[in-house]
Amino acid sequence: MQAQSFAPYESLAEALIPHAADSGDGSHDLAHIHRVFRNAMRIHEQEGGNGTVLAASVLLHDCVAVEKNSPLRAQASRLAAEKASGILDGLGWQRQDIDAAAHAITTHSFSANIEPQTLEAKILQDADRLDAIGMIGAARCFYIAGRMGSALYDPADPLAKERPLDDRAFAIDHFETKLFKLADGFRTETGRQMAEARHERLKQVLDLFLDEI
């Protein structure tokens, strides 16, 4: 992924891309960061906000990697914000802009469960969650399930009608435990509109999956 892909923030991307992805996790790689960037720029175009702070927040929002099954998962965004603050300080950023980027990074995570207070934070959260629904969201769900060693589904009870949902054991349980809930939590009007279409695609994926088993 080249810095030119992050226009009009190419120079910022050139400085931050080396720090952007902290693992070999294909669901949180530079391609994910670029998709989130594109989502964020679409929302920013309609909603406003500080584009430079937003771009930096996107580029560094996953700069610390914590596996989904780690007990530290809920701390991942805080750790990323702390690392991002140091990186931006090293680039000579003003403290208020560093703090703004750190807040956006801290609050973007579903696991952190912290309310975003600024427009940039709301946009980053929306942009990141858009990548968790739709076709890409479904693909990432199955990819992560493979990394975690989960089965695709429970053949005896795929829809968990007679058992508790368990998305660590079965990939499609994650649709109900998390993915289907995301569309109701978008912070910007533009993000909500984008989420509606992707939420419908996500439902179609599960319906087609169930039809084949």
Tab-separated table of N, CA and C in Angstrom, residues 46-211:
chain	number	residue	atom	x	y	z
A	46	GLN	N	-18.976	14.972	3.796
A	46	GLN	CA	-20.343	15.410	4.082
A	46	GLN	C	-20.487	16.052	5.462
A	47	GLU	N	-19.720	15.571	6.425
A	47	GLU	CA	-19.922	15.968	7.817
A	47	GLU	C	-18.940	17.028	8.312
A	48	GLY	N	-17.783	17.166	7.639
A	48	GLY	CA	-16.778	18.133	8.070
A	48	GLY	C	-15.788	17.528	9.051
A	49	GLY	N	-15.178	18.386	9.878
A	49	GLY	CA	-14.166	17.943	10.821
A	49	GLY	C	-12.765	18.253	10.329
A	50	ASN	N	-11.787	17.981	11.187
A	50	ASN	CA	-10.377	18.234	10.872
A	50	ASN	C	-9.831	17.036	10.100
A	51	GLY	N	-9.612	17.231	8.814
A	51	GLY	CA	-9.191	16.130	7.959
A	51	GLY	C	-7.837	15.565	8.310
A	52	THR	N	-6.901	16.409	8.730
A	52	THR	CA	-5.555	15.944	9.061
A	52	THR	C	-5.585	15.077	10.315
A	53	VAL	N	-6.306	15.534	11.343
A	53	VAL	CA	-6.449	14.733	12.558
A	53	VAL	C	-7.137	13.418	12.236
A	54	LEU	N	-8.165	13.472	11.410
A	54	LEU	CA	-8.895	12.261	11.041
A	54	LEU	C	-8.002	11.286	10.279
A	55	ALA	N	-7.238	11.790	9.313
A	55	ALA	CA	-6.355	10.930	8.531
A	55	ALA	C	-5.316	10.244	9.418
A	56	ALA	N	-4.725	10.998	10.337
A	56	ALA	CA	-3.746	10.414	11.250
A	56	ALA	C	-4.399	9.371	12.148
A	57	SER	N	-5.602	9.653	12.605
A	57	SER	CA	-6.313	8.712	13.465
A	57	SER	C	-6.586	7.411	12.740
A	58	VAL	N	-7.001	7.524	11.482
A	58	VAL	CA	-7.240	6.312	10.681
A	58	VAL	C	-5.947	5.521	10.509
A	59	LEU	N	-4.898	6.211	10.131
A	59	LEU	CA	-3.634	5.530	9.838
A	59	LEU	C	-3.057	4.826	11.061
A	60	LEU	N	-3.338	5.328	12.258
A	60	LEU	CA	-2.731	4.769	13.466
A	60	LEU	C	-3.716	4.038	14.375
A	61	HIS	N	-4.964	3.857	13.930
A	61	HIS	CA	-5.962	3.316	14.857
A	61	HIS	C	-5.706	1.858	15.233
A	62	ASP	N	-4.942	1.145	14.417
A	62	ASP	CA	-4.596	-0.246	14.721
A	62	ASP	C	-3.086	-0.428	14.881
A	63	CYS	N	-2.412	0.608	15.358
A	63	CYS	CA	-0.940	0.538	15.412
A	63	CYS	C	-0.432	-0.373	16.525
A	64	VAL	N	-1.302	-0.815	17.415
A	64	VAL	CA	-0.982	-1.857	18.390
A	64	VAL	C	-1.929	-3.021	18.141
A	65	ALA	N	-1.381	-4.197	17.921
A	65	ALA	CA	-2.196	-5.369	17.607
A	65	ALA	C	-2.451	-6.197	18.861
A	66	VAL	N	-3.727	-6.508	19.092
A	66	VAL	CA	-4.118	-7.413	20.176
A	66	VAL	C	-5.111	-8.402	19.587
A	67	GLU	N	-4.828	-9.686	19.691
A	67	GLU	CA	-5.706	-10.697	19.106
A	67	GLU	C	-7.100	-10.633	19.722
A	68	LYS	N	-8.101	-11.053	18.923
A	68	LYS	CA	-9.491	-10.998	19.369
A	68	LYS	C	-9.736	-11.815	20.637
A	69	ASN	N	-8.965	-12.886	20.815
A	69	ASN	CA	-9.190	-13.763	21.982
A	69	ASN	C	-8.262	-13.439	23.145
A	70	SER	N	-7.565	-12.297	23.068
A	70	SER	CA	-6.658	-11.914	24.148
A	70	SER	C	-7.427	-11.250	25.288
A	71	PRO	N	-7.032	-11.495	26.535
A	71	PRO	CA	-7.668	-10.793	27.658
A	71	PRO	C	-7.401	-9.289	27.635
A	72	LEU	N	-6.439	-8.842	26.837
A	72	LEU	CA	-6.120	-7.420	26.709
A	72	LEU	C	-6.893	-6.743	25.586
A	73	ARG	N	-7.825	-7.472	24.951
A	73	ARG	CA	-8.500	-6.933	23.767
A	73	ARG	C	-9.162	-5.586	24.045
A	74	ALA	N	-9.804	-5.437	25.175
A	74	ALA	CA	-10.505	-4.190	25.480
A	74	ALA	C	-9.550	-3.019	25.673
A	75	GLN	N	-8.254	-3.319	25.838
A	75	GLN	CA	-7.252	-2.262	26.037
A	75	GLN	C	-6.545	-1.875	24.738
A	76	ALA	N	-6.859	-2.554	23.646
A	76	ALA	CA	-6.106	-2.360	22.403
A	76	ALA	C	-6.154	-0.918	21.917
A	77	SER	N	-7.333	-0.309	21.923
A	77	SER	CA	-7.422	1.062	21.394
A	77	SER	C	-6.695	2.061	22.292
A	78	ARG	N	-6.718	1.837	23.600
A	78	ARG	CA	-5.980	2.719	24.509
A	78	ARG	C	-4.484	2.602	24.264
A	79	LEU	N	-4.003	1.381	24.102
A	79	LEU	CA	-2.583	1.165	23.832
A	79	LEU	C	-2.181	1.788	22.493
A	80	ALA	N	-3.067	1.660	21.494
A	80	ALA	CA	-2.787	2.273	20.193
A	80	ALA	C	-2.753	3.790	20.303
A	81	ALA	N	-3.656	4.365	21.098
A	81	ALA	CA	-3.674	5.821	21.277
A	81	ALA	C	-2.401	6.318	21.936
A	82	GLU	N	-1.923	5.575	22.925
A	82	GLU	CA	-0.681	5.964	23.595
A	82	GLU	C	0.501	5.908	22.630
A	83	LYS	N	0.562	4.851	21.834
A	83	LYS	CA	1.647	4.743	20.859
A	83	LYS	C	1.530	5.841	19.802
A	84	ALA	N	0.319	6.088	19.331
A	84	ALA	CA	0.097	7.126	18.317
A	84	ALA	C	0.501	8.496	18.838
A	85	SER	N	0.209	8.773	20.093
A	85	SER	CA	0.585	10.067	20.681
A	85	SER	C	2.083	10.280	20.614
A	86	GLY	N	2.844	9.251	20.927
A	86	GLY	CA	4.299	9.351	20.852
A	86	GLY	C	4.794	9.570	19.434
A	87	ILE	N	4.170	8.878	18.491
A	87	ILE	CA	4.566	9.029	17.083
A	87	ILE	C	4.286	10.448	16.595
A	88	LEU	N	3.102	10.954	16.878
A	88	LEU	CA	2.734	12.293	16.407
A	88	LEU	C	3.542	13.373	17.112
A	89	ASP	N	3.855	13.159	18.379
A	89	ASP	CA	4.723	14.089	19.095
A	89	ASP	C	6.091	14.151	18.428
A	90	GLY	N	6.584	12.998	17.996
A	90	GLY	CA	7.868	12.954	17.317
A	90	GLY	C	7.861	13.671	15.979
A	91	LEU	N	6.676	13.818	15.393
A	91	LEU	CA	6.550	14.549	14.130
A	91	LEU	C	6.341	16.042	14.358
A	92	GLY	N	6.314	16.457	15.638
A	92	GLY	CA	6.178	17.874	15.949
A	92	GLY	C	4.755	18.395	15.975
A	93	TRP	N	3.789	17.498	16.160
A	93	TRP	CA	2.394	17.926	16.211
A	93	TRP	C	2.116	18.736	17.473
A	94	GLN	N	1.131	19.632	17.368
A	94	GLN	CA	0.663	20.385	18.520
A	94	GLN	C	-0.094	19.458	19.474
A	95	ARG	N	-0.001	19.743	20.773
A	95	ARG	CA	-0.609	18.874	21.780
A	95	ARG	C	-2.103	18.720	21.564
A	96	GLN	N	-2.817	19.784	21.197
A	96	GLN	CA	-4.266	19.667	21.041
A	96	GLN	C	-4.632	18.721	19.905
A	97	ASP	N	-3.824	18.698	18.848
A	97	ASP	CA	-4.096	17.793	17.726
A	97	ASP	C	-3.719	16.359	18.080
A	98	ILE	N	-2.644	16.193	18.831
A	98	ILE	CA	-2.269	14.861	19.309
A	98	ILE	C	-3.380	14.295	20.182
A	99	ASP	N	-3.885	15.111	21.091
A	99	ASP	CA	-4.948	14.659	21.991
A	99	ASP	C	-6.222	14.325	21.224
A	100	ALA	N	-6.506	15.109	20.187
A	100	ALA	CA	-7.699	14.850	19.378
A	100	ALA	C	-7.588	13.517	18.646
A	101	ALA	N	-6.407	13.251	18.086
A	101	ALA	CA	-6.195	11.972	17.403
A	101	ALA	C	-6.242	10.818	18.391
A	102	ALA	N	-5.644	11.008	19.555
A	102	ALA	CA	-5.632	9.952	20.566
A	102	ALA	C	-7.042	9.634	21.047
A	103	HIS	N	-7.857	10.660	21.219
A	103	HIS	CA	-9.241	10.424	21.637
A	103	HIS	C	-9.991	9.618	20.575
A	104	ALA	N	-9.816	9.980	19.319
A	104	ALA	CA	-10.487	9.253	18.245
A	104	ALA	C	-10.059	7.788	18.228
A	105	ILE	N	-8.779	7.547	18.393
A	105	ILE	CA	-8.271	6.178	18.380
A	105	ILE	C	-8.791	5.399	19.587
A	106	THR	N	-8.767	6.021	20.741
A	106	THR	CA	-9.231	5.351	21.957
A	106	THR	C	-10.686	4.927	21.852
A	107	THR	N	-11.521	5.780	21.274
A	107	THR	CA	-12.963	5.530	21.287
A	107	THR	C	-13.472	4.770	20.072
A	108	HIS	N	-12.609	4.481	19.101
A	108	HIS	CA	-13.111	3.844	17.880
A	108	HIS	C	-13.538	2.403	18.108
A	109	SER	N	-12.990	1.763	19.122
A	109	SER	CA	-13.139	0.322	19.287
A	109	SER	C	-14.471	-0.070	19.913
A	110	PHE	N	-15.107	-1.082	19.347
A	110	PHE	CA	-16.318	-1.660	19.932
A	110	PHE	C	-16.010	-2.241	21.302
A	111	SER	N	-14.866	-2.891	21.424
A	111	SER	CA	-14.494	-3.555	22.675
A	111	SER	C	-14.250	-2.559	23.797
A	112	ALA	N	-13.740	-1.364	23.460
A	112	ALA	CA	-13.434	-0.371	24.494
A	112	ALA	C	-14.698	0.197	25.128
A	113	ASN	N	-15.763	0.311	24.325
A	113	ASN	CA	-17.065	0.793	24.824
A	113	ASN	C	-16.948	2.165	25.490
A	114	ILE	N	-16.267	3.101	24.780
A	114	ILE	CA	-16.111	4.472	25.258
A	114	ILE	C	-16.790	5.409	24.270
A	115	GLU	N	-17.563	6.346	24.768
A	115	GLU	CA	-18.334	7.268	23.930
A	115	GLU	C	-17.414	8.279	23.236
A	116	PRO	N	-17.471	8.387	21.902
A	116	PRO	CA	-16.692	9.422	21.215
A	116	PRO	C	-17.303	10.799	21.429
A	117	GLN	N	-16.464	11.778	21.692
A	117	GLN	CA	-16.950	13.118	22.022
A	117	GLN	C	-16.746	14.128	20.894
A	118	THR	N	-15.876	13.861	19.962
A	118	THR	CA	-15.576	14.818	18.897
A	118	THR	C	-16.062	14.283	17.562
A	119	LEU	N	-16.192	15.173	16.590
A	119	LEU	CA	-16.635	14.751	15.262
A	119	LEU	C	-15.646	13.781	14.637
A	120	GLU	N	-14.355	14.069	14.787
A	120	GLU	CA	-13.349	13.167	14.215
A	120	GLU	C	-13.449	11.774	14.828
A	121	ALA	N	-13.689	11.698	16.128
A	121	ALA	CA	-13.824	10.403	16.794
A	121	ALA	C	-15.058	9.664	16.302
A	122	LYS	N	-16.141	10.395	16.107
A	122	LYS	CA	-17.368	9.770	15.600
A	122	LYS	C	-17.181	9.245	14.184
A	123	ILE	N	-16.476	10.019	13.374
A	123	ILE	CA	-16.236	9.594	11.991
A	123	ILE	C	-15.351	8.353	11.958
A	124	LEU	N	-14.276	8.342	12.744
A	124	LEU	CA	-13.400	7.173	12.759
A	124	LEU	C	-14.166	5.936	13.222
A	125	GLN	N	-14.967	6.078	14.278
A	125	GLN	CA	-15.725	4.923	14.752
A	125	GLN	C	-16.664	4.407	13.658
A	126	ASP	N	-17.372	5.319	12.995
A	126	ASP	CA	-18.263	4.908	11.911
A	126	ASP	C	-17.493	4.248	10.777
A	127	ALA	N	-16.382	4.861	10.379
A	127	ALA	CA	-15.609	4.345	9.250
A	127	ALA	C	-15.065	2.949	9.534
A	128	ASP	N	-14.611	2.725	10.763
A	128	ASP	CA	-14.080	1.414	11.133
A	128	ASP	C	-15.197	0.379	11.201
A	129	ARG	N	-16.344	0.761	11.723
A	129	ARG	CA	-17.453	-0.190	11.841
A	129	ARG	C	-18.055	-0.529	10.489
A	130	LEU	N	-17.975	0.384	9.534
A	130	LEU	CA	-18.427	0.061	8.186
A	130	LEU	C	-17.641	-1.103	7.606
A	131	ASP	N	-16.392	-1.234	8.006
A	131	ASP	CA	-15.565	-2.333	7.493
A	131	ASP	C	-15.857	-3.644	8.207
A	132	ALA	N	-16.714	-3.602	9.233
A	132	ALA	CA	-17.084	-4.818	9.961
A	132	ALA	C	-18.428	-5.367	9.511
A	133	ILE	N	-19.106	-4.656	8.606
A	133	ILE	CA	-20.379	-5.145	8.090
A	133	ILE	C	-20.309	-5.188	6.564
A	134	GLY	N	-21.358	-5.663	5.919
A	134	GLY	CA	-21.324	-5.835	4.475
A	134	GLY	C	-20.503	-7.056	4.088
A	135	MET	N	-20.168	-7.136	2.816
A	135	MET	CA	-19.418	-8.298	2.305
A	135	MET	C	-18.037	-8.385	2.941
A	136	ILE	N	-17.372	-7.240	3.066
A	136	ILE	CA	-16.055	-7.236	3.691
A	136	ILE	C	-16.156	-7.686	5.140
A	137	GLY	N	-17.165	-7.205	5.842
A	137	GLY	CA	-17.343	-7.609	7.236
A	137	GLY	C	-17.537	-9.099	7.384
A	138	ALA	N	-18.326	-9.690	6.489
A	138	ALA	CA	-18.527	-11.139	6.526
A	138	ALA	C	-17.212	-11.873	6.254
A	139	ALA	N	-16.479	-11.404	5.255
A	139	ALA	CA	-15.198	-12.037	4.928
A	139	ALA	C	-14.228	-11.949	6.103
A	140	ARG	N	-14.180	-10.787	6.743
A	140	ARG	CA	-13.292	-10.631	7.897
A	140	ARG	C	-13.724	-11.528	9.054
A	141	CYS	N	-15.022	-11.679	9.229
A	141	CYS	CA	-15.533	-12.543	10.293
A	141	CYS	C	-15.037	-13.973	10.106
A	142	PHE	N	-15.134	-14.491	8.895
A	142	PHE	CA	-14.697	-15.865	8.644
A	142	PHE	C	-13.178	-15.987	8.708
A	143	TYR	N	-12.491	-14.946	8.254
A	143	TYR	CA	-11.026	-14.952	8.331
A	143	TYR	C	-10.570	-15.027	9.784
A	144	ILE	N	-11.154	-14.192	10.635
A	144	ILE	CA	-10.773	-14.177	12.050
A	144	ILE	C	-11.129	-15.499	12.719
A	145	ALA	N	-12.273	-16.057	12.359
A	145	ALA	CA	-12.649	-17.358	12.910
A	145	ALA	C	-11.586	-18.412	12.581
A	146	GLY	N	-11.058	-18.348	11.378
A	146	GLY	CA	-9.988	-19.279	11.005
A	146	GLY	C	-8.735	-19.064	11.829
A	147	ARG	N	-8.378	-17.799	12.058
A	147	ARG	CA	-7.214	-17.503	12.897
A	147	ARG	C	-7.397	-18.009	14.323
A	148	MET	N	-8.632	-17.949	14.813
A	148	MET	CA	-8.919	-18.364	16.180
A	148	MET	C	-9.172	-19.865	16.306
A	149	GLY	N	-9.240	-20.566	15.175
A	149	GLY	CA	-9.497	-22.000	15.211
A	149	GLY	C	-10.955	-22.347	15.449
A	150	SER	N	-11.855	-21.426	15.124
A	150	SER	CA	-13.285	-21.657	15.317
A	150	SER	C	-13.862	-22.478	14.164
A	151	ALA	N	-14.953	-23.192	14.435
A	151	ALA	CA	-15.717	-23.847	13.382
A	151	ALA	C	-16.604	-22.823	12.691
A	152	LEU	N	-17.051	-23.130	11.471
A	152	LEU	CA	-17.942	-22.214	10.777
A	152	LEU	C	-19.293	-22.117	11.473
A	153	TYR	N	-19.833	-23.254	11.903
A	153	TYR	CA	-21.152	-23.269	12.532
A	153	TYR	C	-21.328	-24.571	13.297
A	154	ASP	N	-22.348	-24.590	14.143
A	154	ASP	CA	-22.707	-25.801	14.882
A	154	ASP	C	-23.675	-26.602	14.015
A	155	PRO	N	-23.266	-27.743	13.473
A	155	PRO	CA	-24.149	-28.487	12.568
A	155	PRO	C	-25.427	-28.982	13.240
A	156	ALA	N	-25.411	-29.161	14.549
A	156	ALA	CA	-26.599	-29.628	15.260
A	156	ALA	C	-27.600	-28.501	15.506
A	157	ASP	N	-27.112	-27.248	15.574
A	157	ASP	CA	-27.981	-26.117	15.897
A	157	ASP	C	-27.349	-24.827	15.371
A	158	PRO	N	-27.351	-24.629	14.043
A	158	PRO	CA	-26.642	-23.485	13.455
A	158	PRO	C	-27.089	-22.131	14.002
A	159	LEU	N	-28.374	-21.966	14.280
A	159	LEU	CA	-28.896	-20.667	14.711
A	159	LEU	C	-29.004	-20.539	16.221
A	160	ALA	N	-28.409	-21.473	16.943
A	160	ALA	CA	-28.371	-21.411	18.408
A	160	ALA	C	-29.769	-21.303	19.019
A	161	LYS	N	-30.703	-22.111	18.519
A	161	LYS	CA	-32.056	-22.095	19.071
A	161	LYS	C	-32.147	-22.836	20.403
A	162	GLU	N	-31.247	-23.817	20.597
A	162	GLU	CA	-31.288	-24.628	21.818
A	162	GLU	C	-29.985	-24.553	22.607
A	163	ARG	N	-29.151	-23.564	22.306
A	163	ARG	CA	-27.852	-23.417	22.985
A	163	ARG	C	-27.502	-21.949	23.080
A	164	PRO	N	-26.592	-21.582	23.957
A	164	PRO	CA	-26.139	-20.192	24.009
A	164	PRO	C	-25.286	-19.850	22.783
A	165	LEU	N	-25.389	-18.629	22.329
A	165	LEU	CA	-24.501	-18.184	21.264
A	165	LEU	C	-23.058	-18.224	21.748
A	166	ASP	N	-22.149	-18.639	20.865
A	166	ASP	CA	-20.734	-18.746	21.228
A	166	ASP	C	-19.891	-18.430	20.001
A	167	ASP	N	-19.542	-17.147	19.832
A	167	ASP	CA	-18.813	-16.762	18.624
A	167	ASP	C	-17.333	-17.108	18.677
A	168	ARG	N	-16.856	-17.600	19.804
A	168	ARG	CA	-15.477	-18.118	19.829
A	168	ARG	C	-15.425	-19.535	19.287
A	169	ALA	N	-16.531	-20.229	19.369
A	169	ALA	CA	-16.587	-21.604	18.874
A	169	ALA	C	-17.096	-21.676	17.440
A	170	PHE	N	-18.040	-20.771	17.075
A	170	PHE	CA	-18.703	-20.856	15.768
A	170	PHE	C	-18.748	-19.480	15.101
A	171	ALA	N	-18.241	-19.425	13.873
A	171	ALA	CA	-18.118	-18.137	13.173
A	171	ALA	C	-19.455	-17.438	12.996
A	172	ILE	N	-20.491	-18.147	12.559
A	172	ILE	CA	-21.725	-17.435	12.241
A	172	ILE	C	-22.440	-16.929	13.493
A	173	ASP	N	-22.085	-17.418	14.668
A	173	ASP	CA	-22.656	-16.858	15.893
A	173	ASP	C	-22.272	-15.388	16.055
A	174	HIS	N	-21.145	-14.997	15.456
A	174	HIS	CA	-20.666	-13.616	15.581
A	174	HIS	C	-21.604	-12.626	14.886
A	175	PHE	N	-22.362	-13.107	13.907
A	175	PHE	CA	-23.323	-12.227	13.251
A	175	PHE	C	-24.339	-11.704	14.275
A	176	GLU	N	-24.832	-12.602	15.129
A	176	GLU	CA	-25.835	-12.211	16.120
A	176	GLU	C	-25.217	-11.532	17.343
A	177	THR	N	-24.058	-12.005	17.775
A	177	THR	CA	-23.472	-11.445	18.994
A	177	THR	C	-22.932	-10.037	18.790
A	178	LYS	N	-22.536	-9.704	17.560
A	178	LYS	CA	-21.950	-8.376	17.340
A	178	LYS	C	-22.360	-7.720	16.033
A	179	LEU	N	-22.152	-8.384	14.906
A	179	LEU	CA	-22.217	-7.699	13.620
A	179	LEU	C	-23.577	-7.094	13.326
A	180	PHE	N	-24.656	-7.808	13.631
A	180	PHE	CA	-25.986	-7.273	13.369
A	180	PHE	C	-26.344	-6.096	14.290
A	181	LYS	N	-25.611	-5.921	15.356
A	181	LYS	CA	-25.875	-4.824	16.294
A	181	LYS	C	-25.206	-3.514	15.873
A	182	LEU	N	-24.240	-3.609	15.004
A	182	LEU	CA	-23.423	-2.431	14.704
A	182	LEU	C	-24.193	-1.333	13.982
A	183	ALA	N	-25.126	-1.691	13.101
A	183	ALA	CA	-25.812	-0.675	12.291
A	183	ALA	C	-26.606	0.307	13.134
A	184	ASP	N	-26.996	-0.085	14.336
A	184	ASP	CA	-27.786	0.799	15.192
A	184	ASP	C	-26.932	1.809	15.955
A	185	GLY	N	-25.619	1.680	15.875
A	185	GLY	CA	-24.761	2.518	16.705
A	185	GLY	C	-23.948	3.555	15.969
A	186	PHE	N	-24.322	3.871	14.735
A	186	PHE	CA	-23.516	4.826	13.968
A	186	PHE	C	-23.752	6.254	14.453
A	187	ARG	N	-22.698	7.053	14.411
A	187	ARG	CA	-22.703	8.370	15.049
A	187	ARG	C	-23.010	9.522	14.109
A	188	THR	N	-22.793	9.344	12.823
A	188	THR	CA	-23.025	10.414	11.856
A	188	THR	C	-24.134	9.997	10.898
A	189	GLU	N	-24.819	10.971	10.342
A	189	GLU	CA	-25.896	10.673	9.405
A	189	GLU	C	-25.356	9.988	8.155
A	190	THR	N	-24.220	10.457	7.653
A	190	THR	CA	-23.621	9.831	6.477
A	190	THR	C	-23.223	8.394	6.777
A	191	GLY	N	-22.629	8.170	7.938
A	191	GLY	CA	-22.271	6.815	8.331
A	191	GLY	C	-23.481	5.914	8.435
A	192	ARG	N	-24.572	6.432	8.998
A	192	ARG	CA	-25.794	5.637	9.119
A	192	ARG	C	-26.337	5.240	7.752
A	193	GLN	N	-26.307	6.162	6.820
A	193	GLN	CA	-26.798	5.863	5.480
A	193	GLN	C	-25.945	4.789	4.810
A	194	MET	N	-24.631	4.887	4.960
A	194	MET	CA	-23.744	3.881	4.385
A	194	MET	C	-23.943	2.526	5.055
A	195	ALA	N	-24.222	2.558	6.348
A	195	ALA	CA	-24.377	1.311	7.103
A	195	ALA	C	-25.636	0.554	6.709
A	196	GLU	N	-26.684	1.262	6.335
A	196	GLU	CA	-27.942	0.597	6.000
A	196	GLU	C	-27.751	-0.410	4.874
A	197	ALA	N	-27.070	0.008	3.820
A	197	ALA	CA	-26.861	-0.892	2.676
A	197	ALA	C	-25.975	-2.064	3.062
A	198	ARG	N	-24.939	-1.805	3.831
A	198	ARG	CA	-24.023	-2.882	4.203
A	198	ARG	C	-24.673	-3.862	5.176
A	199	HIS	N	-25.541	-3.356	6.042
A	199	HIS	CA	-26.256	-4.233	6.965
A	199	HIS	C	-27.137	-5.207	6.185
A	200	GLU	N	-27.792	-4.721	5.143
A	200	GLU	CA	-28.628	-5.600	4.319
A	200	GLU	C	-27.784	-6.663	3.616
A	201	ARG	N	-26.600	-6.278	3.142
A	201	ARG	CA	-25.709	-7.252	2.509
A	201	ARG	C	-25.274	-8.310	3.509
A	202	LEU	N	-25.002	-7.883	4.726
A	202	LEU	CA	-24.579	-8.815	5.763
A	202	LEU	C	-25.678	-9.845	6.036
A	203	LYS	N	-26.924	-9.388	6.095
A	203	LYS	CA	-28.037	-10.314	6.298
A	203	LYS	C	-28.153	-11.284	5.124
A	204	GLN	N	-27.930	-10.786	3.918
A	204	GLN	CA	-27.986	-11.650	2.738
A	204	GLN	C	-26.911	-12.729	2.793
A	205	VAL	N	-25.716	-12.359	3.257
A	205	VAL	CA	-24.633	-13.339	3.369
A	205	VAL	C	-25.050	-14.478	4.286
A	206	LEU	N	-25.597	-14.145	5.448
A	206	LEU	CA	-26.009	-15.184	6.383
A	206	LEU	C	-27.152	-16.013	5.814
A	207	ASP	N	-28.100	-15.372	5.144
A	207	ASP	CA	-29.212	-16.117	4.558
A	207	ASP	C	-28.718	-17.098	3.502
A	208	LEU	N	-27.798	-16.669	2.671
A	208	LEU	CA	-27.248	-17.550	1.628
A	208	LEU	C	-26.423	-18.675	2.248
A	209	PHE	N	-25.682	-18.344	3.291
A	209	PHE	CA	-24.894	-19.355	4.000
A	209	PHE	C	-25.825	-20.442	4.558
A	210	LEU	N	-26.864	-20.015	5.239
A	210	LEU	CA	-27.797	-20.979	5.845
A	210	LEU	C	-28.508	-21.813	4.796
A	211	ASP	N	-28.770	-21.227	3.649
A	211	ASP	CA	-29.435	-21.955	2.568
A	211	ASP	C	-28.592	-23.118	2.055
